[in-house]
Amino acid sequence: MLKYEHFIFDFDGTLSDSYPAFTKAAKITADRYGVPADEEQIYYLLKKYSTVHLFNTLDFGEHRDRAYAEFKLLYEELLRTEAVPLDGVTELLTYIRERGGKSYVYSHSGDVVLHNAKRWGIHGYFEDYMLGDKSYPRKPAPDALLVLLNRHGLDPRTCVMIGDRDIDVLAGANAGMDGILIDDGDYYPELAVTYRVHSLWQVKDCL
């Protein structure tokens, strides 16, 4: 028997191996503008913080906004063609469904999430998607999750938020949910979470 009834997943870095595409797009953009940045630095800033933080940190100067817009177009193209699901995605989603659980996605990304979910054959595992809606403040604000809870009549005590960054589990906590943090590089050692694992394969041990 599962500990929870409803499983809300972040997408990029949680179900999708998206960071190679993010890193590649950022490196191409930095090189285009002559901004010094190595791939290890880019990956760390993306993984621990965000794309916005990365572009605020690198020295794009007056070109920052234009460079960021170009980066977004490039990474979305790369995600559509090069991103792959992380190992164990289908197995985990099947495990949840076979035991009566329901899965959802909450991501700041937009249609590319649906595109890849369909491309990988996992679209049908999800009851609903909350995607890139600028009507709600970004994680860790709980607003989008509260809308999802209300839409489906969910009790947050029966839900768990699963993600690879602090803002994912904090958004869940702010909505009254437990959280599972997939902290594959020990980026958040001080963060208090319900469960902490180092790979998607280990999530099943928390369910």
mmCIF file of C-alpha atoms in Angstrom:
data_model
loop_
_atom_site.group_PDB
_atom_site.id
_atom_site.type_symbol
_atom_site.label_atom_id
_atom_site.label_comp_id
_atom_site.label_asym_id
_atom_site.label_seq_id
_atom_site.Cartn_x
_atom_site.Cartn_y
_atom_site.Cartn_z
ATOM 1 C CA MET A 1 0.000 0.000 0.000
ATOM 2 C CA LEU A 2 1.314 3.454 -0.919
ATOM 3 C CA LYS A 3 1.934 6.086 1.780
ATOM 4 C CA TYR A 4 0.396 8.760 -0.478
ATOM 5 C CA GLU A 5 -2.436 8.879 -2.982
ATOM 6 C CA HIS A 6 -1.223 11.727 -5.182
ATOM 7 C CA PHE A 7 2.275 12.285 -6.569
ATOM 8 C CA ILE A 8 3.182 15.678 -8.007
ATOM 9 C CA PHE A 9 6.362 15.735 -10.059
ATOM 10 C CA ASP A 10 8.608 18.522 -11.187
ATOM 11 C CA PHE A 11 9.729 17.783 -14.756
ATOM 12 C CA ASP A 12 13.157 19.149 -15.750
ATOM 13 C CA GLY A 13 15.833 17.343 -13.768
ATOM 14 C CA THR A 14 13.253 15.140 -12.055
ATOM 15 C CA LEU A 15 11.695 13.157 -14.886
ATOM 16 C CA SER A 16 13.582 14.687 -17.811
ATOM 17 C CA ASP A 17 17.363 14.707 -18.229
ATOM 18 C CA SER A 18 17.166 18.379 -19.213
ATOM 19 C CA TYR A 19 20.343 19.857 -17.797
ATOM 20 C CA PRO A 20 22.605 18.807 -20.681
ATOM 21 C CA ALA A 21 20.349 20.826 -23.004
ATOM 22 C CA PHE A 22 20.285 23.788 -20.622
ATOM 23 C CA THR A 23 24.061 23.675 -20.255
ATOM 24 C CA LYS A 24 24.695 23.358 -23.977
ATOM 25 C CA ALA A 25 22.365 26.262 -24.772
ATOM 26 C CA ALA A 26 23.942 28.469 -22.098
ATOM 27 C CA LYS A 27 27.470 27.679 -23.291
ATOM 28 C CA ILE A 28 26.580 28.465 -26.912
ATOM 29 C CA THR A 29 24.971 31.740 -25.837
ATOM 30 C CA ALA A 30 27.902 32.728 -23.625
ATOM 31 C CA ASP A 31 30.373 31.996 -26.414
ATOM 32 C CA ARG A 32 28.281 34.011 -28.854
ATOM 33 C CA TYR A 33 28.600 37.069 -26.615
ATOM 34 C CA GLY A 34 32.199 36.438 -25.615
ATOM 35 C CA VAL A 35 31.274 35.797 -21.984
ATOM 36 C CA PRO A 36 33.728 33.534 -20.107
ATOM 37 C CA ALA A 37 31.946 30.471 -18.722
ATOM 38 C CA ASP A 38 32.874 26.816 -18.524
ATOM 39 C CA GLU A 39 30.359 24.016 -18.660
ATOM 40 C CA GLU A 40 30.998 22.865 -15.076
ATOM 41 C CA GLN A 41 30.261 26.361 -13.743
ATOM 42 C CA ILE A 42 27.156 26.650 -15.919
ATOM 43 C CA TYR A 43 25.830 23.271 -14.806
ATOM 44 C CA TYR A 44 26.341 24.059 -11.120
ATOM 45 C CA LEU A 45 24.569 27.432 -11.307
ATOM 46 C CA LEU A 46 21.691 25.928 -13.277
ATOM 47 C CA LYS A 47 21.288 22.918 -11.036
ATOM 48 C CA LYS A 48 21.559 24.646 -7.686
ATOM 49 C CA TYR A 49 19.792 27.873 -8.618
ATOM 50 C CA SER A 50 18.061 28.680 -11.920
ATOM 51 C CA THR A 51 18.466 29.924 -15.477
ATOM 52 C CA VAL A 52 17.665 33.436 -14.270
ATOM 53 C CA HIS A 53 20.383 33.241 -11.624
ATOM 54 C CA LEU A 54 22.868 31.993 -14.213
ATOM 55 C CA PHE A 55 22.274 34.928 -16.522
ATOM 56 C CA ASN A 56 22.365 37.369 -13.623
ATOM 57 C CA THR A 57 25.715 35.897 -12.555
ATOM 58 C CA LEU A 58 27.500 35.746 -15.905
ATOM 59 C CA ASP A 59 28.778 39.047 -17.266
ATOM 60 C CA PHE A 60 26.470 39.726 -20.196
ATOM 61 C CA GLY A 61 26.246 43.406 -19.241
ATOM 62 C CA GLU A 62 23.807 45.372 -21.366
ATOM 63 C CA HIS A 63 23.172 42.313 -23.526
ATOM 64 C CA ARG A 64 21.768 40.247 -20.656
ATOM 65 C CA ASP A 65 18.068 40.372 -21.623
ATOM 66 C CA ARG A 66 18.682 39.713 -25.314
ATOM 67 C CA ALA A 67 21.078 36.886 -24.512
ATOM 68 C CA TYR A 68 18.585 35.327 -22.102
ATOM 69 C CA ALA A 69 15.823 35.443 -24.724
ATOM 70 C CA GLU A 70 18.115 33.746 -27.252
ATOM 71 C CA PHE A 71 19.094 31.145 -24.657
ATOM 72 C CA LYS A 72 15.448 30.285 -23.966
ATOM 73 C CA LEU A 73 14.688 29.755 -27.646
ATOM 74 C CA LEU A 74 17.768 27.579 -28.024
ATOM 75 C CA TYR A 75 17.203 25.382 -24.980
ATOM 76 C CA GLU A 76 13.556 24.812 -25.871
ATOM 77 C CA GLU A 77 14.649 23.613 -29.315
ATOM 78 C CA LEU A 78 17.287 21.352 -27.767
ATOM 79 C CA LEU A 79 14.841 19.953 -25.213
ATOM 80 C CA ARG A 80 12.406 19.030 -27.986
ATOM 81 C CA THR A 81 15.038 17.117 -29.915
ATOM 82 C CA GLU A 82 17.754 15.993 -27.488
ATOM 83 C CA ALA A 83 16.266 15.585 -23.995
ATOM 84 C CA VAL A 84 15.586 12.044 -22.807
ATOM 85 C CA PRO A 85 13.725 10.698 -19.775
ATOM 86 C CA LEU A 86 15.815 9.879 -16.745
ATOM 87 C CA ASP A 87 16.377 6.221 -16.040
ATOM 88 C CA GLY A 88 13.485 4.670 -14.179
ATOM 89 C CA VAL A 89 10.725 7.135 -15.145
ATOM 90 C CA THR A 90 8.344 4.646 -16.745
ATOM 91 C CA GLU A 91 8.990 2.065 -14.050
ATOM 92 C CA LEU A 92 8.209 4.544 -11.261
ATOM 93 C CA LEU A 93 5.057 5.895 -12.905
ATOM 94 C CA THR A 94 3.861 2.350 -13.565
ATOM 95 C CA TYR A 95 4.582 1.352 -9.958
ATOM 96 C CA ILE A 96 2.461 4.257 -8.696
ATOM 97 C CA ARG A 97 -0.435 3.622 -11.088
ATOM 98 C CA GLU A 98 -0.578 -0.120 -10.445
ATOM 99 C CA ARG A 99 -1.004 0.588 -6.732
ATOM 100 C CA GLY A 100 -3.810 3.085 -7.194
ATOM 101 C CA GLY A 101 -1.782 6.286 -6.993
ATOM 102 C CA LYS A 102 -2.256 9.263 -9.302
ATOM 103 C CA SER A 103 0.507 11.380 -10.796
ATOM 104 C CA TYR A 104 0.639 15.039 -11.832
ATOM 105 C CA VAL A 105 3.246 17.460 -13.202
ATOM 106 C CA TYR A 106 4.048 20.945 -11.914
ATOM 107 C CA SER A 107 6.732 22.666 -13.984
ATOM 108 C CA HIS A 108 7.740 26.203 -14.868
ATOM 109 C CA SER A 109 8.321 24.959 -18.405
ATOM 110 C CA GLY A 110 5.530 25.106 -20.955
ATOM 111 C CA ASP A 111 4.434 23.072 -23.958
ATOM 112 C CA VAL A 112 7.818 21.374 -24.275
ATOM 113 C CA VAL A 113 6.808 19.278 -21.249
ATOM 114 C CA LEU A 114 3.736 17.960 -23.044
ATOM 115 C CA HIS A 115 5.760 17.489 -26.223
ATOM 116 C CA ASN A 116 8.357 15.328 -24.495
ATOM 117 C CA ALA A 117 5.855 13.434 -22.351
ATOM 118 C CA LYS A 118 4.065 12.423 -25.542
ATOM 119 C CA ARG A 119 7.336 11.745 -27.372
ATOM 120 C CA TRP A 120 8.454 9.384 -24.595
ATOM 121 C CA GLY A 121 5.090 7.663 -24.197
ATOM 122 C CA ILE A 122 4.463 8.787 -20.606
ATOM 123 C CA HIS A 123 1.778 11.414 -21.227
ATOM 124 C CA GLY A 124 -1.034 9.086 -20.219
ATOM 125 C CA TYR A 125 0.371 8.522 -16.738
ATOM 126 C CA PHE A 126 -0.534 12.051 -15.590
ATOM 127 C CA GLU A 127 -3.906 13.259 -14.392
ATOM 128 C CA ASP A 128 -3.091 16.932 -14.939
ATOM 129 C CA TYR A 129 -0.302 19.389 -15.729
ATOM 130 C CA MET A 130 0.459 22.787 -14.232
ATOM 131 C CA LEU A 131 2.849 24.316 -16.761
ATOM 132 C CA GLY A 132 4.578 27.681 -17.057
ATOM 133 C CA ASP A 133 1.523 29.749 -16.186
ATOM 134 C CA LYS A 134 2.619 33.322 -15.496
ATOM 135 C CA SER A 135 -0.645 33.857 -13.589
ATOM 136 C CA TYR A 136 1.005 32.266 -10.553
ATOM 137 C CA PRO A 137 4.213 33.241 -8.777
ATOM 138 C CA ARG A 138 7.057 30.817 -9.301
ATOM 139 C CA LYS A 139 8.109 28.118 -6.861
ATOM 140 C CA PRO A 140 8.528 28.034 -3.900
ATOM 141 C CA ALA A 141 5.231 29.926 -3.811
ATOM 142 C CA PRO A 142 2.427 27.351 -3.410
ATOM 143 C CA ASP A 143 -0.197 29.140 -5.514
ATOM 144 C CA ALA A 144 -0.187 26.803 -8.522
ATOM 145 C CA LEU A 145 -0.241 23.753 -6.261
ATOM 146 C CA LEU A 146 -3.169 25.155 -4.311
ATOM 147 C CA VAL A 147 -5.070 25.573 -7.583
ATOM 148 C CA LEU A 148 -4.250 21.969 -8.490
ATOM 149 C CA LEU A 149 -5.458 20.758 -5.093
ATOM 150 C CA ASN A 150 -8.688 22.697 -5.409
ATOM 151 C CA ARG A 151 -9.285 21.590 -9.006
ATOM 152 C CA HIS A 152 -9.136 17.908 -8.064
ATOM 153 C CA GLY A 153 -10.413 18.134 -4.491
ATOM 154 C CA LEU A 154 -7.172 16.808 -3.034
ATOM 155 C CA ASP A 155 -6.182 16.736 0.618
ATOM 156 C CA PRO A 156 -2.555 17.931 0.792
ATOM 157 C CA ARG A 157 -1.876 15.348 3.500
ATOM 158 C CA THR A 158 -2.389 12.651 0.856
ATOM 159 C CA CYS A 159 0.011 14.339 -1.601
ATOM 160 C CA VAL A 160 3.768 14.458 -2.006
ATOM 161 C CA MET A 161 5.817 16.869 -4.134
ATOM 162 C CA ILE A 162 8.812 15.301 -5.882
ATOM 163 C CA GLY A 163 11.610 17.378 -7.356
ATOM 164 C CA ASP A 164 15.337 17.860 -7.795
ATOM 165 C CA ARG A 165 15.631 21.396 -6.401
ATOM 166 C CA ASP A 166 14.900 23.089 -3.114
ATOM 167 C CA ILE A 167 12.111 25.218 -4.617
ATOM 168 C CA ASP A 168 10.180 22.092 -5.616
ATOM 169 C CA VAL A 169 9.878 20.594 -2.151
ATOM 170 C CA LEU A 170 9.500 24.031 -0.554
ATOM 171 C CA ALA A 171 6.534 24.756 -2.823
ATOM 172 C CA GLY A 172 5.021 21.476 -1.701
ATOM 173 C CA ALA A 173 5.680 22.239 1.962
ATOM 174 C CA ASN A 174 4.092 25.663 1.547
ATOM 175 C CA ALA A 175 0.993 23.905 0.199
ATOM 176 C CA GLY A 176 0.914 21.506 3.158
ATOM 177 C CA MET A 177 2.514 18.515 1.424
ATOM 178 C CA ASP A 178 5.391 16.220 2.215
ATOM 179 C CA GLY A 179 8.344 16.313 -0.164
ATOM 180 C CA ILE A 180 10.859 13.991 -1.787
ATOM 181 C CA LEU A 181 14.077 15.716 -2.849
ATOM 182 C CA ILE A 182 16.202 13.996 -5.493
ATOM 183 C CA ASP A 183 19.510 15.591 -4.508
ATOM 184 C CA ASP A 184 21.914 13.773 -6.803
ATOM 185 C CA GLY A 185 24.827 16.118 -6.139
ATOM 186 C CA ASP A 186 24.189 17.017 -2.478
ATOM 187 C CA TYR A 187 23.349 20.578 -3.490
ATOM 188 C CA TYR A 188 21.059 21.212 -0.521
ATOM 189 C CA PRO A 189 22.588 19.527 2.551
ATOM 190 C CA GLU A 190 20.937 21.914 5.016
ATOM 191 C CA LEU A 191 17.425 21.692 3.571
ATOM 192 C CA ALA A 192 14.889 19.973 5.808
ATOM 193 C CA VAL A 193 12.844 17.526 3.726
ATOM 194 C CA THR A 194 10.563 14.586 4.400
ATOM 195 C CA TYR A 195 12.688 12.293 2.245
ATOM 196 C CA ARG A 196 16.017 12.790 0.486
ATOM 197 C CA VAL A 197 17.288 10.441 -2.212
ATOM 198 C CA HIS A 198 20.083 10.562 -4.764
ATOM 199 C CA SER A 199 18.363 9.135 -7.825
ATOM 200 C CA LEU A 200 14.924 8.613 -9.287
ATOM 201 C CA TRP A 201 15.330 4.866 -8.726
ATOM 202 C CA GLN A 202 15.357 5.485 -4.957
ATOM 203 C CA VAL A 203 12.061 7.366 -4.924
ATOM 204 C CA LYS A 204 10.118 4.100 -4.826
ATOM 205 C CA ASP A 205 11.681 3.367 -1.429
ATOM 206 C CA CYS A 206 9.880 6.437 -0.028
ATOM 207 C CA LEU A 207 6.414 5.501 -1.288
#
